[in-house]
Amino acid sequence: MDEKKVVFSALKPTGDLQIGNYIGALKNMIKMTEDYDCLYAVADLHSLTVDCDPKLLRKRSYDFMALFLAIGLDPEKCTLFLQSHVPAHAELAWILNCFTQFGEAKRMTQFKDKSAKAPQNANVGLFAYPTLMAADILLYKADYVPVGKDQMQHLELARTIAERFNNKYSPTFTLPEGITGKRGSKIFSLADPTAKMGKTDENLNGTVFILDDPDTVMRKFKRAVTDSDATVRFDPQNKPGISNLLTIYSVFAGVSVEEAEREFAAADYATLKTRVGETVVEYFRPIREEYARLIADKGYLESVMKTGAEKASYRAEKMLAKVYRKVGLVR
Ligand code: TYM
């Protein structure tokens, strides 16, 4: 039988989807549906690790599903679902917690950053975030996980946990491989080109959201922080702002970074910023329109969620039963 390799990825609805999510993860996720057996989730349970308004969480879960569809993820070609609709994720996460060392979880950079940023809410869920993520991936025996660079450490931990479990019992989990794109595995904030662009950044002028209207997109790019050197050159070390703009342009114009560099060799910064902004606006125009159509059709979105959850649950339950049996739980 010709079995396709399995791909899993997820995005958490703590803020609106931004172009860093698109370049780092979503673009590869779309491409991989051509050749692989792909499962993609809205990681709503992960959202609870940060302070989250219930109404907004619910709204964003629909938004994410509508955007998944609008960017071209086809529910006929892949499985799209909400993480909380498949209880096996939380159940396996508990088991995996018991196979993860305290020291390993404590070393995670994301945990250290997030707990330092919000010490008043350094909750146990935030600490156990990577084991829930490992459960997401391992439940489906995913071979590949398309993500941005910031998630690679979590991927490594998922492999460590899987290996530990396999060695203690018998081969159960597939060791997943993180897949990052050739370029853009880390897109930087337009307001601070040394920091990652994030959907919950304090300075939202630095984050371009997929659903931002054209004027907002243009304004954000025109204000992008650059340098005073006035030559357009790809040099992430010395010219992080310009290099970030060239990367973003190359992705949305469908050219290489070298081609982008040549195209703007004689241009001033204002021209570059305007051209990048216009390219992003045009790229997302049909997506924004399709989103507007889909978000008005809650019934359809719910039917996609339901079908996806059924398909995912069927597979997840089989894995969970196997794990329960191996560790000695009576079924
Ligand atoms: P989240 O929602 O924070 O990010 C979603 C994806 O977008 C990537 N990303 C970026 N890539 C490039 N440049 C950026 N500025 C940028 N910002 C975000 C992230 O690397 C990620 O791939 N923990 C995951 C959600 C998750 C998950 C999983 C992922 C839950 N379970 C299982 C893979 C497999 C996260 O951080 O999502």
Short mmCIF file of C-alpha atoms and ligand atoms in Angstrom, two decimals:
data_model
loop_
_atom_site.label_atom_id
_atom_site.label_comp_id
_atom_site.label_asym_id
_atom_site.label_seq_id
_atom_site.Cartn_x
_atom_site.Cartn_y
_atom_site.Cartn_z
CA MET A 1 0.00 0.00 0.00
CA ASP A 2 1.25 3.45 -0.89
CA GLU A 3 1.19 5.17 2.49
CA LYS A 4 1.75 8.89 2.45
CA LYS A 5 3.97 10.50 5.07
CA VAL A 6 2.01 12.28 7.79
CA VAL A 7 2.24 16.01 8.46
CA PHE A 8 0.91 17.79 11.54
CA SER A 9 0.94 21.44 12.51
CA ALA A 10 -1.13 23.86 14.58
CA LEU A 11 -1.49 27.56 15.32
CA LYS A 12 -2.79 28.99 18.53
CA PRO A 13 -5.58 31.57 18.48
CA THR A 14 -4.09 33.98 21.04
CA GLY A 15 -4.06 36.82 18.53
CA ASP A 16 -4.91 37.32 14.89
CA LEU A 17 -2.86 35.55 12.25
CA GLN A 18 0.04 37.64 11.00
CA ILE A 19 2.36 37.44 8.02
CA GLY A 20 5.11 35.78 10.13
CA ASN A 21 2.74 32.86 10.76
CA TYR A 22 2.02 32.74 7.05
CA ILE A 23 5.63 32.82 5.90
CA GLY A 24 6.99 30.60 8.70
CA ALA A 25 4.28 27.94 8.80
CA LEU A 26 1.09 28.34 6.76
CA LYS A 27 2.80 28.61 3.38
CA ASN A 28 4.57 25.29 3.86
CA MET A 29 1.42 23.76 5.32
CA ILE A 30 -0.46 24.57 2.11
CA LYS A 31 2.30 23.23 -0.11
CA MET A 32 2.58 19.98 1.83
CA THR A 33 -1.08 19.08 1.28
CA GLU A 34 -0.13 18.21 -2.31
CA ASP A 35 2.03 15.25 -1.36
CA TYR A 36 1.29 14.29 2.22
CA ASP A 37 -1.43 13.19 4.58
CA CYS A 38 -1.86 16.46 6.50
CA LEU A 39 -3.64 17.26 9.75
CA TYR A 40 -3.86 20.86 10.87
CA ALA A 41 -5.36 22.10 14.11
CA VAL A 42 -6.35 25.33 15.78
CA ALA A 43 -4.47 24.94 19.07
CA ASP A 44 -7.23 26.38 21.26
CA LEU A 45 -6.10 24.48 24.38
CA HIS A 46 -2.65 26.02 24.07
CA SER A 47 -4.26 29.47 24.08
CA LEU A 48 -5.35 28.99 27.68
CA THR A 49 -1.72 29.15 28.80
CA VAL A 50 -1.93 32.92 28.40
CA ASP A 51 -4.64 35.21 29.73
CA CYS A 52 -7.42 34.89 27.20
CA ASP A 53 -10.83 36.55 26.90
CA PRO A 54 -13.34 33.68 26.37
CA LYS A 55 -15.38 35.61 23.79
CA LEU A 56 -12.27 36.45 21.79
CA LEU A 57 -10.96 32.90 21.97
CA ARG A 58 -14.25 31.59 20.58
CA LYS A 59 -14.30 34.23 17.85
CA ARG A 60 -10.69 33.55 16.87
CA SER A 61 -11.27 29.81 16.65
CA TYR A 62 -13.82 30.53 13.90
CA ASP A 63 -11.55 33.16 12.37
CA PHE A 64 -8.63 30.74 12.19
CA MET A 65 -10.75 28.05 10.59
CA ALA A 66 -12.10 30.55 8.04
CA LEU A 67 -8.57 31.75 7.29
CA PHE A 68 -7.25 28.19 6.97
CA LEU A 69 -9.84 27.70 4.25
CA ALA A 70 -9.37 31.14 2.68
CA ILE A 71 -5.61 30.68 2.22
CA GLY A 72 -6.28 27.46 0.35
CA LEU A 73 -6.25 24.60 2.84
CA ASP A 74 -8.80 22.29 1.29
CA PRO A 75 -10.79 20.12 3.76
CA GLU A 76 -11.04 17.48 1.04
CA LYS A 77 -7.26 17.23 0.91
CA CYS A 78 -6.36 17.58 4.59
CA THR A 79 -7.91 17.26 8.04
CA LEU A 80 -8.77 20.59 9.70
CA PHE A 81 -9.99 20.66 13.29
CA LEU A 82 -10.00 22.32 16.69
CA GLN A 83 -7.60 20.73 19.16
CA SER A 84 -10.19 20.74 21.99
CA HIS A 85 -12.63 18.75 19.82
CA VAL A 86 -10.31 15.74 20.06
CA PRO A 87 -9.96 14.89 23.78
CA ALA A 88 -7.09 12.49 23.09
CA HIS A 89 -4.73 15.49 22.84
CA ALA A 90 -5.21 16.43 26.49
CA GLU A 91 -5.24 12.77 27.55
CA LEU A 92 -1.97 11.88 25.85
CA ALA A 93 -0.42 15.12 27.13
CA TRP A 94 -0.95 13.88 30.70
CA ILE A 95 0.86 10.64 29.96
CA LEU A 96 3.70 12.49 28.24
CA ASN A 97 4.04 14.82 31.25
CA CYS A 98 5.06 11.72 33.16
CA PHE A 99 7.81 11.04 30.62
CA THR A 100 9.24 14.55 30.63
CA GLN A 101 11.83 15.68 33.11
CA PHE A 102 11.21 18.85 35.08
CA GLY A 103 14.64 20.12 34.01
CA GLU A 104 13.85 19.56 30.32
CA ALA A 105 10.66 21.61 30.46
CA LYS A 106 12.37 24.29 32.51
CA ARG A 107 15.04 24.79 29.87
CA MET A 108 12.54 25.72 27.14
CA THR A 109 13.28 29.26 25.96
CA GLN A 110 9.63 30.00 25.27
CA PHE A 111 8.68 29.10 28.84
CA LYS A 112 11.49 31.24 30.21
CA ASP A 113 10.53 34.22 28.00
CA LYS A 114 6.80 34.00 28.58
CA SER A 115 6.97 33.42 32.31
CA ALA A 116 9.43 36.32 32.66
CA LYS A 117 7.15 38.59 30.60
CA ALA A 118 4.03 37.73 32.60
CA PRO A 119 5.26 36.58 36.06
CA GLN A 120 1.75 37.10 37.49
CA ASN A 121 0.53 34.27 35.25
CA ALA A 122 3.44 31.81 35.08
CA ASN A 123 1.01 28.88 35.22
CA VAL A 124 1.65 25.14 35.08
CA GLY A 125 -0.04 24.99 31.65
CA LEU A 126 2.63 27.29 30.27
CA PHE A 127 5.26 24.99 31.74
CA ALA A 128 3.60 21.91 30.20
CA TYR A 129 2.94 23.64 26.86
CA PRO A 130 5.58 21.55 25.00
CA THR A 131 4.17 18.23 26.23
CA LEU A 132 0.72 19.11 24.88
CA MET A 133 2.43 20.05 21.65
CA ALA A 134 4.28 16.72 21.66
CA ALA A 135 0.94 14.95 22.17
CA ASP A 136 -0.55 16.84 19.18
CA ILE A 137 2.23 15.57 16.97
CA LEU A 138 2.82 12.06 18.32
CA LEU A 139 -0.86 11.07 18.31
CA TYR A 140 -0.84 11.01 14.51
CA LYS A 141 2.64 9.54 14.01
CA ALA A 142 3.57 12.71 12.17
CA ASP A 143 6.77 12.48 10.13
CA TYR A 144 6.99 16.19 9.41
CA VAL A 145 5.99 19.31 11.28
CA PRO A 146 6.11 22.59 9.33
CA VAL A 147 6.88 25.40 11.81
CA GLY A 148 8.86 28.59 12.26
CA LYS A 149 12.30 28.53 13.82
CA ASP A 150 10.98 29.45 17.30
CA GLN A 151 9.26 26.06 17.58
CA MET A 152 12.28 23.90 16.80
CA GLN A 153 13.27 23.52 20.45
CA HIS A 154 9.78 22.16 21.23
CA LEU A 155 10.14 19.76 18.33
CA GLU A 156 13.43 18.48 19.73
CA LEU A 157 11.74 17.87 23.07
CA ALA A 158 8.91 15.97 21.34
CA ARG A 159 11.55 13.71 19.78
CA THR A 160 13.26 13.16 23.12
CA ILE A 161 9.98 12.21 24.79
CA ALA A 162 9.02 9.89 21.92
CA GLU A 163 12.39 8.18 22.00
CA ARG A 164 12.25 7.73 25.77
CA PHE A 165 8.80 6.15 25.55
CA ASN A 166 9.79 3.90 22.63
CA ASN A 167 12.88 2.71 24.48
CA LYS A 168 11.01 1.97 27.68
CA TYR A 169 8.16 0.04 26.05
CA SER A 170 8.47 -0.78 22.35
CA PRO A 171 8.38 1.32 19.16
CA THR A 172 5.17 3.33 19.46
CA PHE A 173 5.77 6.89 18.32
CA THR A 174 7.30 8.17 15.10
CA LEU A 175 10.12 10.67 15.68
CA PRO A 176 8.91 13.89 14.05
CA GLU A 177 11.09 16.19 12.00
CA GLY A 178 10.56 19.95 12.10
CA ILE A 179 10.40 21.57 8.66
CA THR A 180 11.27 25.23 8.25
CA GLY A 181 11.31 27.10 4.97
CA LYS A 182 14.52 28.06 3.16
CA ARG A 183 13.79 31.68 4.00
CA GLY A 184 11.54 33.44 6.44
CA SER A 185 11.64 30.86 9.24
CA LYS A 186 11.84 33.93 11.46
CA ILE A 187 10.17 37.15 10.34
CA PHE A 188 11.01 40.17 12.44
CA SER A 189 8.86 42.96 13.81
CA LEU A 190 8.68 46.04 11.57
CA ALA A 191 9.00 48.19 14.69
CA ASP A 192 12.01 46.31 16.06
CA PRO A 193 13.80 44.23 13.44
CA THR A 194 15.80 42.37 16.07
CA ALA A 195 12.63 40.89 17.66
CA LYS A 196 10.34 38.21 16.21
CA MET A 197 7.08 39.46 14.69
CA GLY A 198 4.33 38.17 16.99
CA LYS A 199 0.54 38.24 17.06
CA THR A 200 0.51 39.48 20.67
CA ASP A 201 3.34 42.02 20.49
CA GLU A 202 2.92 45.15 22.57
CA ASN A 203 3.70 47.35 19.61
CA LEU A 204 1.19 46.24 17.00
CA ASN A 205 2.67 48.66 14.45
CA GLY A 206 5.40 46.09 14.03
CA THR A 207 3.02 43.23 13.20
CA VAL A 208 1.19 42.97 9.88
CA PHE A 209 -1.97 40.92 10.23
CA ILE A 210 -3.35 38.95 7.30
CA LEU A 211 -6.68 40.70 7.74
CA ASP A 212 -5.30 44.24 8.12
CA ASP A 213 -6.97 46.60 5.64
CA PRO A 214 -4.76 47.96 2.82
CA ASP A 215 -4.26 51.39 4.43
CA THR A 216 -3.07 49.80 7.69
CA VAL A 217 -0.69 47.49 5.84
CA MET A 218 0.79 50.44 3.91
CA ARG A 219 1.11 52.56 7.04
CA LYS A 220 2.93 49.79 8.92
CA PHE A 221 5.40 49.18 6.10
CA LYS A 222 6.03 52.89 5.55
CA ARG A 223 6.93 53.23 9.23
CA ALA A 224 9.17 50.16 9.26
CA VAL A 225 12.36 50.73 11.23
CA THR A 226 15.45 50.50 9.00
CA ASP A 227 18.91 52.10 9.22
CA SER A 228 20.63 55.27 8.09
CA ASP A 229 22.91 53.70 5.54
CA ALA A 230 20.56 54.20 2.55
CA THR A 231 21.65 51.22 0.45
CA VAL A 232 19.33 48.28 -0.14
CA ARG A 233 21.32 45.15 0.60
CA PHE A 234 20.54 41.76 2.18
CA ASP A 235 22.69 41.70 5.30
CA PRO A 236 20.74 40.40 8.33
CA GLN A 237 23.61 41.11 10.71
CA ASN A 238 24.14 44.77 9.91
CA LYS A 239 20.89 45.66 8.18
CA PRO A 240 18.16 43.65 9.93
CA GLY A 241 15.29 45.96 8.94
CA ILE A 242 16.10 46.08 5.23
CA SER A 243 16.89 42.35 5.14
CA ASN A 244 13.54 41.58 6.77
CA LEU A 245 11.73 43.70 4.15
CA LEU A 246 13.61 41.94 1.35
CA THR A 247 12.67 38.54 2.79
CA ILE A 248 9.00 39.50 3.05
CA TYR A 249 9.04 40.90 -0.48
CA SER A 250 10.72 37.81 -1.91
CA VAL A 251 8.08 35.51 -0.42
CA PHE A 252 5.07 37.48 -1.62
CA ALA A 253 6.50 38.50 -4.99
CA GLY A 254 7.61 34.91 -5.59
CA VAL A 255 11.25 35.80 -6.30
CA SER A 256 14.52 34.89 -4.62
CA VAL A 257 16.13 37.23 -2.11
CA GLU A 258 18.97 37.85 -4.63
CA GLU A 259 16.45 38.85 -7.29
CA ALA A 260 14.74 41.16 -4.81
CA GLU A 261 18.11 42.70 -3.92
CA ARG A 262 18.86 43.35 -7.59
CA GLU A 263 15.40 44.78 -8.23
CA PHE A 264 15.85 47.39 -5.48
CA ALA A 265 19.60 47.99 -5.86
CA ALA A 266 19.06 51.57 -7.01
CA ALA A 267 15.92 52.26 -4.98
CA ASP A 268 15.60 54.43 -1.90
CA TYR A 269 14.09 53.04 1.31
CA ALA A 270 10.75 54.78 0.79
CA THR A 271 10.32 53.08 -2.59
CA LEU A 272 11.25 49.69 -1.15
CA LYS A 273 8.78 50.06 1.74
CA THR A 274 5.97 51.12 -0.60
CA ARG A 275 6.61 48.23 -2.99
CA VAL A 276 6.72 45.65 -0.19
CA GLY A 277 3.49 47.06 1.27
CA GLU A 278 1.72 46.98 -2.10
CA THR A 279 2.87 43.43 -2.77
CA VAL A 280 1.55 42.24 0.59
CA VAL A 281 -1.78 44.06 0.07
CA GLU A 282 -2.28 42.47 -3.35
CA TYR A 283 -1.23 39.00 -2.19
CA PHE A 284 -3.79 38.94 0.60
CA ARG A 285 -6.62 40.77 -1.20
CA PRO A 286 -8.38 37.62 -2.52
CA ILE A 287 -7.73 35.88 0.80
CA ARG A 288 -9.38 38.71 2.74
CA GLU A 289 -12.37 38.57 0.41
CA GLU A 290 -12.72 34.82 0.72
CA TYR A 291 -12.39 35.11 4.51
CA ALA A 292 -15.23 37.67 4.61
CA ARG A 293 -17.45 35.27 2.69
CA LEU A 294 -16.59 32.27 4.88
CA ILE A 295 -16.83 33.94 8.27
CA ALA A 296 -20.44 34.82 7.50
CA ASP A 297 -21.20 31.12 7.08
CA LYS A 298 -20.82 29.70 10.61
CA GLY A 299 -22.80 26.60 9.66
CA TYR A 300 -20.27 25.67 7.01
CA LEU A 301 -17.31 26.36 9.31
CA GLU A 302 -18.87 24.17 11.98
CA SER A 303 -19.40 21.37 9.51
CA VAL A 304 -15.72 21.51 8.52
CA MET A 305 -14.71 21.47 12.21
CA LYS A 306 -17.00 18.52 12.90
CA THR A 307 -15.84 16.41 9.98
CA GLY A 308 -12.23 17.20 10.79
CA ALA A 309 -12.63 16.30 14.45
CA GLU A 310 -14.26 12.99 13.54
CA LYS A 311 -11.46 12.05 11.18
CA ALA A 312 -8.76 13.12 13.65
CA SER A 313 -10.46 11.43 16.63
CA TYR A 314 -10.63 8.11 14.89
CA ARG A 315 -6.86 8.10 14.41
CA ALA A 316 -6.02 9.69 17.76
CA GLU A 317 -8.13 7.23 19.75
CA LYS A 318 -6.31 4.29 18.22
CA MET A 319 -2.94 5.70 19.29
CA LEU A 320 -4.20 6.63 22.74
CA ALA A 321 -5.55 3.11 23.31
CA LYS A 322 -2.17 1.67 22.36
CA VAL A 323 -0.37 3.99 24.77
CA TYR A 324 -2.80 3.29 27.62
CA ARG A 325 -2.27 -0.43 27.11
CA LYS A 326 1.52 -0.13 27.06
CA VAL A 327 1.74 1.88 30.26
CA GLY A 328 -0.60 -0.56 32.02
CA LEU A 329 -3.94 1.19 32.25
CA VAL A 330 -6.95 -1.14 32.28
CA ARG A 331 -9.15 -0.47 29.25
P1 TYM B 1 1.92 30.04 17.11
O1 TYM B 1 0.48 30.25 16.90
O2 TYM B 1 2.63 30.90 18.08
O3 TYM B 1 2.68 30.16 15.75
C1 TYM B 1 2.19 29.47 14.63
C2 TYM B 1 3.31 29.17 13.66
O4 TYM B 1 3.86 30.38 13.13
C3 TYM B 1 5.26 30.39 13.31
N1 TYM B 1 5.67 31.77 13.53
C4 TYM B 1 6.60 32.41 12.82
N2 TYM B 1 7.37 32.02 11.78
C5 TYM B 1 8.22 32.93 11.26
N3 TYM B 1 8.34 34.20 11.72
C6 TYM B 1 7.59 34.63 12.77
N4 TYM B 1 7.70 35.87 13.21
C7 TYM B 1 6.67 33.72 13.35
N5 TYM B 1 5.78 33.81 14.38
C8 TYM B 1 5.19 32.62 14.48
C9 TYM B 1 5.50 29.50 14.51
O5 TYM B 1 6.82 28.99 14.52
C10 TYM B 1 4.47 28.42 14.31
O6 TYM B 1 4.93 27.44 13.42
N6 TYM B 1 3.30 26.07 19.61
C11 TYM B 1 2.81 26.42 18.31
C12 TYM B 1 1.39 25.89 18.09
C13 TYM B 1 1.31 24.42 18.15
C14 TYM B 1 1.96 23.47 17.32
C15 TYM B 1 1.58 22.19 17.77
C16 TYM B 1 2.82 23.61 16.23
C17 TYM B 1 0.58 23.70 19.05
N7 TYM B 1 0.73 22.37 18.83
C18 TYM B 1 2.06 21.01 17.17
C19 TYM B 1 3.30 22.44 15.63
C20 TYM B 1 2.91 21.18 16.10
C21 TYM B 1 2.91 27.91 18.16
O7 TYM B 1 3.80 28.54 18.66
O8 TYM B 1 2.00 28.52 17.46
#
